[in-house]
PDB file of C-alpha atoms in Angstrom:
ATOM      1  CA  MET A   1       0.234  -0.085   0.601  1.00  0.00           C
ATOM      2  CA  LYS A   2       1.513   3.194  -0.790  1.00  0.00           C
ATOM      3  CA  LYS A   3       1.665   5.662   1.858  1.00  0.00           C
ATOM      4  CA  PHE A   4       2.040   9.310   2.019  1.00  0.00           C
ATOM      5  CA  ILE A   5       2.396  10.728   5.627  1.00  0.00           C
ATOM      6  CA  PHE A   6       4.212  14.087   5.976  1.00  0.00           C
ATOM      7  CA  ALA A   7       5.169  15.760   9.441  1.00  0.00           C
ATOM      8  CA  VAL A   8       7.602  17.617  10.794  1.00  0.00           C
ATOM      9  CA  LEU A   9      10.236  15.386  12.833  1.00  0.00           C
ATOM     10  CA  PRO A  10      12.615  16.760  14.579  1.00  0.00           C
ATOM     11  CA  PHE A  11      13.383  13.353  15.470  1.00  0.00           C
ATOM     12  CA  VAL A  12      13.103  10.587  13.600  1.00  0.00           C
ATOM     13  CA  GLY A  13      13.815   7.713  14.234  1.00  0.00           C
ATOM     14  CA  MET A  14      12.264   7.943  17.978  1.00  0.00           C
ATOM     15  CA  ALA A  15      12.005   4.911  19.871  1.00  0.00           C
ATOM     16  CA  SER A  16       9.907   6.355  22.409  1.00  0.00           C
ATOM     17  CA  ILE A  17       8.138   9.067  23.565  1.00  0.00           C
ATOM     18  CA  ASN A  18       9.595  10.919  26.911  1.00  0.00           C
ATOM     19  CA  GLY A  19      10.875   7.493  27.992  1.00  0.00           C
ATOM     20  CA  MET A  20       7.464   5.998  28.272  1.00  0.00           C
ATOM     21  CA  ALA A  21       7.961   2.333  27.117  1.00  0.00           C
ATOM     22  CA  GLN A  22       4.471   1.986  25.751  1.00  0.00           C
ATOM     23  CA  SER A  23       4.737   4.943  23.557  1.00  0.00           C
ATOM     24  CA  PHE A  24       6.231   5.001  20.148  1.00  0.00           C
ATOM     25  CA  GLU A  25       7.027   6.583  17.078  1.00  0.00           C
ATOM     26  CA  SER A  26       7.067   5.275  13.429  1.00  0.00           C
ATOM     27  CA  GLU A  27       7.280   6.640  10.024  1.00  0.00           C
ATOM     28  CA  GLY A  28       5.713  10.591  11.188  1.00  0.00           C
ATOM     29  CA  LEU A  29       2.771   9.114  13.279  1.00  0.00           C
ATOM     30  CA  TYR A  30       2.955   8.279  16.859  1.00  0.00           C
ATOM     31  CA  TYR A  31       1.159   5.607  19.487  1.00  0.00           C
ATOM     32  CA  ASN A  32       0.836   4.354  22.200  1.00  0.00           C
ATOM     33  CA  ILE A  33       0.102   0.817  22.423  1.00  0.00           C
ATOM     34  CA  ILE A  34      -3.150  -0.165  24.451  1.00  0.00           C
ATOM     35  CA  GLY A  35      -3.016  -4.085  24.756  1.00  0.00           C
ATOM     36  CA  GLU A  36      -2.047  -7.078  23.491  1.00  0.00           C
ATOM     37  CA  GLY A  37      -0.575  -6.445  19.915  1.00  0.00           C
ATOM     38  CA  GLU A  38      -2.794  -3.367  19.485  1.00  0.00           C
ATOM     39  CA  VAL A  39      -1.903   0.226  18.911  1.00  0.00           C
ATOM     40  CA  GLU A  40      -3.420   3.779  18.821  1.00  0.00           C
ATOM     41  CA  VAL A  41      -2.861   6.748  16.622  1.00  0.00           C
ATOM     42  CA  VAL A  42      -2.080   9.665  19.228  1.00  0.00           C
ATOM     43  CA  ALA A  43      -1.242  13.329  18.478  1.00  0.00           C
ATOM     44  CA  PRO A  44       2.463  14.219  18.459  1.00  0.00           C
ATOM     45  CA  PRO A  45       3.740  14.743  22.446  1.00  0.00           C
ATOM     46  CA  LYS A  46       3.793  19.030  22.854  1.00  0.00           C
ATOM     47  CA  ASP A  47       7.491  19.046  24.003  1.00  0.00           C
ATOM     48  CA  SER A  48       8.489  16.991  20.565  1.00  0.00           C
ATOM     49  CA  GLY A  49       8.087  20.014  17.987  1.00  0.00           C
ATOM     50  CA  ALA A  50       6.213  17.129  15.924  1.00  0.00           C
ATOM     51  CA  THR A  51       3.153  18.272  13.877  1.00  0.00           C
ATOM     52  CA  TYR A  52       1.190  16.056  11.352  1.00  0.00           C
ATOM     53  CA  GLU A  53       0.569  18.042   7.935  1.00  0.00           C
ATOM     54  CA  GLY A  54      -0.943  17.321   4.490  1.00  0.00           C
ATOM     55  CA  VAL A  55      -2.044  13.544   3.244  1.00  0.00           C
ATOM     56  CA  VAL A  56      -2.077  10.155   6.002  1.00  0.00           C
ATOM     57  CA  CYS A  57      -2.477   6.856   5.037  1.00  0.00           C
ATOM     58  CA  ILE A  58      -2.258   5.488   7.898  1.00  0.00           C
ATOM     59  CA  PRO A  59      -1.083   1.900   8.234  1.00  0.00           C
ATOM     60  CA  GLU A  60      -3.041  -1.510   9.360  1.00  0.00           C
ATOM     61  CA  ARG A  61      -0.071  -2.893  11.211  1.00  0.00           C
ATOM     62  CA  VAL A  62       3.064  -0.925  12.696  1.00  0.00           C
ATOM     63  CA  GLU A  63       6.157  -2.470  13.625  1.00  0.00           C
ATOM     64  CA  HIS A  64       8.629  -1.531  16.737  1.00  0.00           C
ATOM     65  CA  GLY A  65      11.234  -3.310  18.280  1.00  0.00           C
ATOM     66  CA  ASP A  66      10.305  -7.011  18.158  1.00  0.00           C
ATOM     67  CA  ALA A  67       6.529  -6.577  17.838  1.00  0.00           C
ATOM     68  CA  THR A  68       3.963  -6.104  14.849  1.00  0.00           C
ATOM     69  CA  TYR A  69       1.119  -4.153  16.015  1.00  0.00           C
ATOM     70  CA  ALA A  70      -2.917  -3.566  14.810  1.00  0.00           C
ATOM     71  CA  VAL A  71      -3.249  -0.560  14.498  1.00  0.00           C
ATOM     72  CA  VAL A  72      -7.134  -0.508  16.293  1.00  0.00           C
ATOM     73  CA  ARG A  73      -8.042   2.930  16.996  1.00  0.00           C
ATOM     74  CA  ILE A  74      -7.152   6.781  16.704  1.00  0.00           C
ATOM     75  CA  GLY A  75      -7.083   8.549  20.003  1.00  0.00           C
ATOM     76  CA  ASP A  76      -8.838  11.564  20.993  1.00  0.00           C
ATOM     77  CA  SER A  77      -7.464  14.867  18.835  1.00  0.00           C
ATOM     78  CA  ALA A  78      -5.034  12.976  17.606  1.00  0.00           C
ATOM     79  CA  PHE A  79      -5.223  15.083  14.195  1.00  0.00           C
ATOM     80  CA  LYS A  80      -6.727  18.448  16.311  1.00  0.00           C
ATOM     81  CA  ASP A  81      -5.318  21.789  15.233  1.00  0.00           C
ATOM     82  CA  THR A  82      -2.883  20.320  12.718  1.00  0.00           C
ATOM     83  CA  ASP A  83      -2.584  20.653   8.391  1.00  0.00           C
ATOM     84  CA  VAL A  84      -3.796  17.313   7.490  1.00  0.00           C
ATOM     85  CA  THR A  85      -5.451  17.583   3.999  1.00  0.00           C
ATOM     86  CA  ASP A  86      -6.179  13.598   3.478  1.00  0.00           C
ATOM     87  CA  VAL A  87      -6.589  11.229   5.791  1.00  0.00           C
ATOM     88  CA  GLN A  88      -7.292   7.810   4.393  1.00  0.00           C
ATOM     89  CA  ILE A  89      -8.593   5.609   8.242  1.00  0.00           C
ATOM     90  CA  PRO A  90      -7.701   1.196   7.409  1.00  0.00           C
ATOM     91  CA  ASN A  91     -10.279  -1.180   8.543  1.00  0.00           C
ATOM     92  CA  THR A  92      -8.535  -2.020  11.513  1.00  0.00           C
ATOM     93  CA  VAL A  93      -9.054   0.574  13.441  1.00  0.00           C
ATOM     94  CA  SER A  94     -12.595   0.262  15.177  1.00  0.00           C
ATOM     95  CA  SER A  95     -12.808   2.665  17.480  1.00  0.00           C
ATOM     96  CA  LEU A  96     -12.385   6.519  16.946  1.00  0.00           C
ATOM     97  CA  GLY A  97     -11.632   9.032  19.714  1.00  0.00           C
ATOM     98  CA  ASN A  98     -13.383  12.246  20.348  1.00  0.00           C
ATOM     99  CA  GLY A  99     -12.568  15.251  18.559  1.00  0.00           C
ATOM    100  CA  VAL A 100     -10.086  13.236  15.777  1.00  0.00           C
ATOM    101  CA  PHE A 101     -10.059  15.904  13.075  1.00  0.00           C
ATOM    102  CA  ASP A 102     -11.532  18.953  15.358  1.00  0.00           C
ATOM    103  CA  SER A 103     -10.182  22.157  14.022  1.00  0.00           C
ATOM    104  CA  ALA A 104      -7.834  20.864  11.360  1.00  0.00           C
ATOM    105  CA  LEU A 105      -8.675  23.395   9.321  1.00  0.00           C
ATOM    106  CA  ARG A 106      -7.533  22.233   5.667  1.00  0.00           C
ATOM    107  CA  LEU A 107      -9.012  18.338   5.933  1.00  0.00           C
ATOM    108  CA  ALA A 108     -10.459  17.768   2.539  1.00  0.00           C
ATOM    109  CA  ASN A 109     -10.306  14.307   2.293  1.00  0.00           C
ATOM    110  CA  VAL A 110     -11.410  11.345   5.064  1.00  0.00           C
ATOM    111  CA  THR A 111     -12.124   7.345   3.823  1.00  0.00           C
ATOM    112  CA  LEU A 112     -13.704   6.005   7.444  1.00  0.00           C
ATOM    113  CA  PRO A 113     -13.082   2.284   8.345  1.00  0.00           C
ATOM    114  CA  MET A 114     -15.620  -0.187   7.490  1.00  0.00           C
ATOM    115  CA  GLY A 115     -16.156  -1.192  11.802  1.00  0.00           C
ATOM    116  CA  ILE A 116     -16.846   1.878  13.249  1.00  0.00           C
ATOM    117  CA  THR A 117     -20.450   2.203  15.280  1.00  0.00           C
ATOM    118  CA  SER A 118     -20.160   5.601  15.669  1.00  0.00           C
ATOM    119  CA  VAL A 119     -19.215   9.079  14.258  1.00  0.00           C
ATOM    120  CA  PRO A 120     -17.895  10.931  17.656  1.00  0.00           C
ATOM    121  CA  ALA A 121     -18.302  14.257  19.496  1.00  0.00           C
ATOM    122  CA  ALA A 122     -16.852  17.070  17.338  1.00  0.00           C
ATOM    123  CA  MET A 123     -14.778  14.899  14.790  1.00  0.00           C
ATOM    124  CA  PHE A 124     -14.703  16.878  11.908  1.00  0.00           C
ATOM    125  CA  GLU A 125     -15.398  20.106  13.212  1.00  0.00           C
ATOM    126  CA  LYS A 126     -14.670  23.220  11.746  1.00  0.00           C
ATOM    127  CA  THR A 127     -13.176  20.851   8.930  1.00  0.00           C
ATOM    128  CA  ALA A 128     -13.125  21.786   5.457  1.00  0.00           C
ATOM    129  CA  ILE A 129     -14.503  18.280   4.142  1.00  0.00           C
ATOM    130  CA  LYS A 130     -16.988  18.985   1.104  1.00  0.00           C
ATOM    131  CA  ALA A 131     -18.656  15.391   1.007  1.00  0.00           C
ATOM    132  CA  VAL A 132     -18.622  12.054   3.397  1.00  0.00           C
ATOM    133  CA  ALA A 133     -19.805   8.874   3.387  1.00  0.00           C
ATOM    134  CA  ILE A 134     -20.719   7.238   6.368  1.00  0.00           C
ATOM    135  CA  PRO A 135     -19.809   3.503   6.024  1.00  0.00           C
ATOM    136  CA  ASP A 136     -22.987   0.912   6.771  1.00  0.00           C
ATOM    137  CA  GLY A 137     -22.669  -0.254  11.181  1.00  0.00           C
ATOM    138  CA  VAL A 138     -22.564   3.623  12.373  1.00  0.00           C
ATOM    139  CA  THR A 139     -25.513   4.163  14.572  1.00  0.00           C
ATOM    140  CA  LEU A 140     -24.848   7.317  16.222  1.00  0.00           C
ATOM    141  CA  VAL A 141     -23.255  10.202  14.313  1.00  0.00           C
ATOM    142  CA  GLY A 142     -22.253  12.465  17.887  1.00  0.00           C
ATOM    143  CA  GLU A 143     -22.640  15.960  18.971  1.00  0.00           C
ATOM    144  CA  GLY A 144     -21.559  18.805  17.007  1.00  0.00           C
ATOM    145  CA  ALA A 145     -19.603  15.930  15.143  1.00  0.00           C
ATOM    146  CA  PHE A 146     -19.555  18.457  11.786  1.00  0.00           C
ATOM    147  CA  GLN A 147     -20.623  21.272  13.429  1.00  0.00           C
ATOM    148  CA  ALA A 148     -18.913  24.869  11.542  1.00  0.00           C
ATOM    149  CA  CYS A 149     -17.997  22.752   8.806  1.00  0.00           C
ATOM    150  CA  GLU A 150     -18.495  25.624   6.633  1.00  0.00           C
ATOM    151  CA  SER A 151     -17.306  23.406   3.091  1.00  0.00           C
ATOM    152  CA  LEU A 152     -19.455  20.637   3.713  1.00  0.00           C
ATOM    153  CA  GLU A 153     -21.824  20.309   0.580  1.00  0.00           C
ATOM    154  CA  SER A 154     -22.779  16.491   0.233  1.00  0.00           C
ATOM    155  CA  VAL A 155     -23.223  13.479   3.113  1.00  0.00           C
ATOM    156  CA  PHE A 156     -24.352   9.932   2.977  1.00  0.00           C
ATOM    157  CA  LEU A 157     -25.230   7.964   5.782  1.00  0.00           C
ATOM    158  CA  PRO A 158     -25.928   4.305   6.197  1.00  0.00           C
ATOM    159  CA  SER A 159     -28.612   2.351   6.392  1.00  0.00           C
ATOM    160  CA  THR A 160     -27.981   1.584   9.735  1.00  0.00           C
ATOM    161  CA  LEU A 161     -27.615   5.278  11.876  1.00  0.00           C
ATOM    162  CA  GLN A 162     -30.009   5.294  14.131  1.00  0.00           C
ATOM    163  CA  LYS A 163     -29.429   8.986  15.929  1.00  0.00           C
ATOM    164  CA  ILE A 164     -27.610  12.081  15.030  1.00  0.00           C
ATOM    165  CA  GLU A 165     -26.948  14.079  18.232  1.00  0.00           C
ATOM    166  CA  ALA A 166     -27.306  17.990  19.130  1.00  0.00           C
ATOM    167  CA  TYR A 167     -25.004  19.917  16.744  1.00  0.00           C
ATOM    168  CA  GLY A 168     -24.435  17.342  14.791  1.00  0.00           C
ATOM    169  CA  PHE A 169     -24.989  19.820  11.104  1.00  0.00           C
ATOM    170  CA  ASN A 170     -24.733  23.058  13.107  1.00  0.00           C
ATOM    171  CA  GLY A 171     -23.087  26.076  10.489  1.00  0.00           C
ATOM    172  CA  CYS A 172     -22.824  23.834   7.572  1.00  0.00           C
ATOM    173  CA  GLN A 173     -24.372  26.344   6.029  1.00  0.00           C
ATOM    174  CA  GLN A 174     -23.212  24.921   2.465  1.00  0.00           C
ATOM    175  CA  LEU A 175     -24.740  21.359   2.428  1.00  0.00           C
ATOM    176  CA  ARG A 176     -27.191  21.088  -0.037  1.00  0.00           C
ATOM    177  CA  GLU A 177     -28.392  16.962  -0.217  1.00  0.00           C
ATOM    178  CA  ILE A 178     -28.019  14.597   2.223  1.00  0.00           C
ATOM    179  CA  TYR A 179     -28.654  11.027   1.322  1.00  0.00           C
ATOM    180  CA  CYS A 180     -29.576   8.290   3.752  1.00  0.00           C
ATOM    181  CA  LEU A 181     -30.047   4.915   3.863  1.00  0.00           C
ATOM    182  CA  ALA A 182     -32.302   4.404   6.333  1.00  0.00           C
ATOM    183  CA  ALA A 183     -35.677   2.912   5.972  1.00  0.00           C
ATOM    184  CA  THR A 184     -36.496   4.666   9.567  1.00  0.00           C
ATOM    185  CA  PRO A 185     -35.910   8.192   9.906  1.00  0.00           C
ATOM    186  CA  PRO A 186     -32.633   8.265  12.238  1.00  0.00           C
ATOM    187  CA  GLU A 187     -33.960  10.373  15.826  1.00  0.00           C
ATOM    188  CA  ALA A 188     -32.203  14.240  14.962  1.00  0.00           C
ATOM    189  CA  THR A 189     -34.291  16.037  17.885  1.00  0.00           C
ATOM    190  CA  GLY A 190     -31.229  17.564  19.538  1.00  0.00           C
ATOM    191  CA  TRP A 191     -30.481  20.979  19.984  1.00  0.00           C
ATOM    192  CA  ALA A 192     -29.251  22.765  17.072  1.00  0.00           C
ATOM    193  CA  ILE A 193     -28.963  19.777  14.408  1.00  0.00           C
ATOM    194  CA  PHE A 194     -29.946  21.996  11.308  1.00  0.00           C
ATOM    195  CA  LEU A 195     -29.955  25.331  12.846  1.00  0.00           C
ATOM    196  CA  GLY A 196     -30.516  27.745  10.399  1.00  0.00           C
ATOM    197  CA  LEU A 197     -30.131  25.315   7.080  1.00  0.00           C
ATOM    198  CA  SER A 198     -32.197  25.426   4.491  1.00  0.00           C
ATOM    199  CA  GLY A 199     -32.271  24.437   0.497  1.00  0.00           C
ATOM    200  CA  ILE A 200     -31.521  20.729   1.352  1.00  0.00           C
ATOM    201  CA  ASP A 201     -32.012  17.661  -1.137  1.00  0.00           C
ATOM    202  CA  LEU A 202     -32.624  14.642   1.251  1.00  0.00           C
ATOM    203  CA  LEU A 203     -33.069  11.593  -0.746  1.00  0.00           C
ATOM    204  CA  VAL A 204     -34.109   8.535   1.388  1.00  0.00           C
ATOM    205  CA  PRO A 205     -35.758   4.436   0.289  1.00  0.00           C
ATOM    206  CA  GLU A 206     -38.784   5.855  -1.662  1.00  0.00           C
ATOM    207  CA  GLU A 207     -40.572   3.037   0.664  1.00  0.00           C
ATOM    208  CA  SER A 208     -39.966   5.696   3.786  1.00  0.00           C
ATOM    209  CA  MET A 209     -40.432   8.766   2.099  1.00  0.00           C
ATOM    210  CA  ASP A 210     -44.014   9.174   4.167  1.00  0.00           C
ATOM    211  CA  GLU A 211     -42.698   8.395   7.149  1.00  0.00           C
ATOM    212  CA  TYR A 212     -40.350  10.759   6.903  1.00  0.00           C
ATOM    213  CA  GLY A 213     -42.158  13.251   5.539  1.00  0.00           C
ATOM    214  CA  GLU A 214     -44.282  12.878   9.512  1.00  0.00           C
ATOM    215  CA  ALA A 215     -40.799  12.949  10.797  1.00  0.00           C
ATOM    216  CA  THR A 216     -38.839  15.804  13.435  1.00  0.00           C
ATOM    217  CA  PRO A 217     -36.700  16.989  12.118  1.00  0.00           C
ATOM    218  CA  TRP A 218     -36.916  15.829   7.839  1.00  0.00           C
ATOM    219  CA  SER A 219     -40.706  17.249   8.081  1.00  0.00           C
ATOM    220  CA  ASP A 220     -39.331  20.403   8.106  1.00  0.00           C
ATOM    221  CA  SER A 221     -40.180  21.566   4.405  1.00  0.00           C
ATOM    222  CA  GLU A 222     -38.140  24.710   4.683  1.00  0.00           C
ATOM    223  CA  THR A 223     -34.711  22.601   5.551  1.00  0.00           C
ATOM    224  CA  PHE A 224     -35.244  19.612   3.373  1.00  0.00           C
ATOM    225  CA  THR A 225     -37.098  18.187   0.238  1.00  0.00           C
ATOM    226  CA  ILE A 226     -37.699  14.739   0.360  1.00  0.00           C
ATOM    227  CA  TYR A 227     -37.009  12.970  -3.081  1.00  0.00           C
ATOM    228  CA  PRO A 228     -36.481   9.269  -3.861  1.00  0.00           C
ATOM    229  CA  PRO A 229     -32.814   7.928  -5.314  1.00  0.00           C
ATOM    230  CA  GLU A 230     -33.848   8.139  -8.797  1.00  0.00           C
ATOM    231  CA  SER A 231     -34.714  11.852  -8.835  1.00  0.00           C
ATOM    232  CA  VAL A 232     -30.700  12.836  -8.202  1.00  0.00           C
ATOM    233  CA  GLU A 233     -28.119  10.675  -9.699  1.00  0.00           C
ATOM    234  CA  ILE A 234     -26.100   9.082  -7.332  1.00  0.00           C
ATOM    235  CA  SER A 235     -23.118   7.483  -8.382  1.00  0.00           C
ATOM    236  CA  LEU A 236     -21.022   4.116  -6.902  1.00  0.00           C
ATOM    237  CA  PRO A 237     -19.096   2.966  -9.708  1.00  0.00           C
ATOM    238  CA  ALA A 238     -15.293   3.163  -8.375  1.00  0.00           C
ATOM    239  CA  SER A 239     -13.193  -0.550  -8.072  1.00  0.00           C
ATOM    240  CA  THR A 240      -9.673  -0.913  -7.685  1.00  0.00           C
ATOM    241  CA  ASP A 241      -6.874  -3.548  -6.949  1.00  0.00           C
ATOM    242  CA  HIS A 242      -6.310  -3.051  -3.137  1.00  0.00           C
ATOM    243  CA  GLY A 243      -3.144  -1.242  -2.351  1.00  0.00           C
ATOM    244  CA  ASP A 244      -3.478   0.646  -5.913  1.00  0.00           C
ATOM    245  CA  TRP A 245      -4.179   4.493  -6.148  1.00  0.00           C
ATOM    246  CA  VAL A 246      -7.176   5.478  -8.130  1.00  0.00           C
ATOM    247  CA  ALA A 247      -8.393   8.952  -8.513  1.00  0.00           C
ATOM    248  CA  LEU A 248     -12.108   9.279  -7.671  1.00  0.00           C
ATOM    249  CA  PRO A 249     -13.182  12.572  -9.677  1.00  0.00           C
ATOM    250  CA  LEU A 250     -15.997  13.343  -7.526  1.00  0.00           C
ATOM    251  CA  GLY A 251     -18.750  16.035  -7.570  1.00  0.00           C
ATOM    252  CA  MET A 252     -21.757  16.781  -6.110  1.00  0.00           C
ATOM    253  CA  ASN A 253     -24.021  13.758  -5.638  1.00  0.00           C
ATOM    254  CA  PHE A 254     -20.856  10.709  -5.924  1.00  0.00           C
ATOM    255  CA  ALA A 255     -19.604   8.654  -2.732  1.00  0.00           C
ATOM    256  CA  TYR A 256     -17.741   5.641  -4.318  1.00  0.00           C
ATOM    257  CA  LYS A 257     -17.218   1.746  -3.287  1.00  0.00           C
ATOM    258  CA  ILE A 258     -13.948   0.216  -3.384  1.00  0.00           C
ATOM    259  CA  TYR A 259     -13.516  -3.059  -3.937  1.00  0.00           C
ATOM    260  CA  ASP A 260     -10.646  -5.726  -3.210  1.00  0.00           C
ATOM    261  CA  GLY A 261     -12.158  -8.419  -5.599  1.00  0.00           C
ATOM    262  CA  SER A 262     -15.436  -9.157  -4.709  1.00  0.00           C
ATOM    263  CA  GLU A 263     -15.063  -7.654  -1.237  1.00  0.00           C
ATOM    264  CA  LEU A 264     -16.257  -4.001  -0.716  1.00  0.00           C
ATOM    265  CA  ILE A 265     -13.562  -2.163   1.422  1.00  0.00           C
ATOM    266  CA  ALA A 266     -14.430   1.117   1.364  1.00  0.00           C
ATOM    267  CA  VAL A 267     -17.354   3.312   0.665  1.00  0.00           C
ATOM    268  CA  THR A 268     -15.479   6.843   0.366  1.00  0.00           C
ATOM    269  CA  ALA A 269     -16.600   9.693  -0.899  1.00  0.00           C
ATOM    270  CA  ALA A 270     -12.621  11.448  -0.951  1.00  0.00           C
ATOM    271  CA  ASP A 271     -11.390  12.436  -4.212  1.00  0.00           C
ATOM    272  CA  SER A 272      -8.365   9.534  -3.969  1.00  0.00           C
ATOM    273  CA  TYR A 273      -7.232   6.499  -2.032  1.00  0.00           C
ATOM    274  CA  TRP A 274      -4.773   4.425  -1.922  1.00  0.00           C
TER     275      TRP A 274
END
């Protein structure tokens, strides 16, 4: 798999952080050992002078000493206030911390792992993403997860989604479409989830249109116009052998499925995949 990890590292090759045996750096990323053969990606230590920037393709596994560790988690605020632009998270990751990308102002593209069950609080707050695809299995979009994403235009929500918490999409003034596969309208009754937003095309399963039309807040005609999926073009055409890079020419109304042979390995609205 190609990796493009850019970091400013004054002490490249450092085997531990501040002498802590449970933490280490490898190829520009910092890790904490959190279990037998498992690590999480964390923010660089404040006294290291290091930062994350540019394109980051997180590996599935990382070697340290004589051991190989699976990357299973991204820690709280791991990329907060950094200059990352594109991040791809592997499917070995099953847990994401709060505020992972909070205020990463240049972040435009993210591919989420297939095994997560939530998009945690403040995860993408104040980022520059224009489109995001949330994979099946996710049941919760946490508080303020996409708050103040002023460039966000398109969101793809999975069939498994059950709830969007307060401030979920607050301040997303460019949001123009939500493609939601959930047959039952997700609960979205918390404070200021879509406050002040209008002109959003809501694409839902045709058999569920009436139910969305009666459910709060989806029934608010000033905010949403409800369509069946065929009313607006939705394309999921891309396919690539795992490990190959493919450019995904994204525009409004596009997301992509990535396959390794017949196995679905990613659903993304990013404009590239490694």
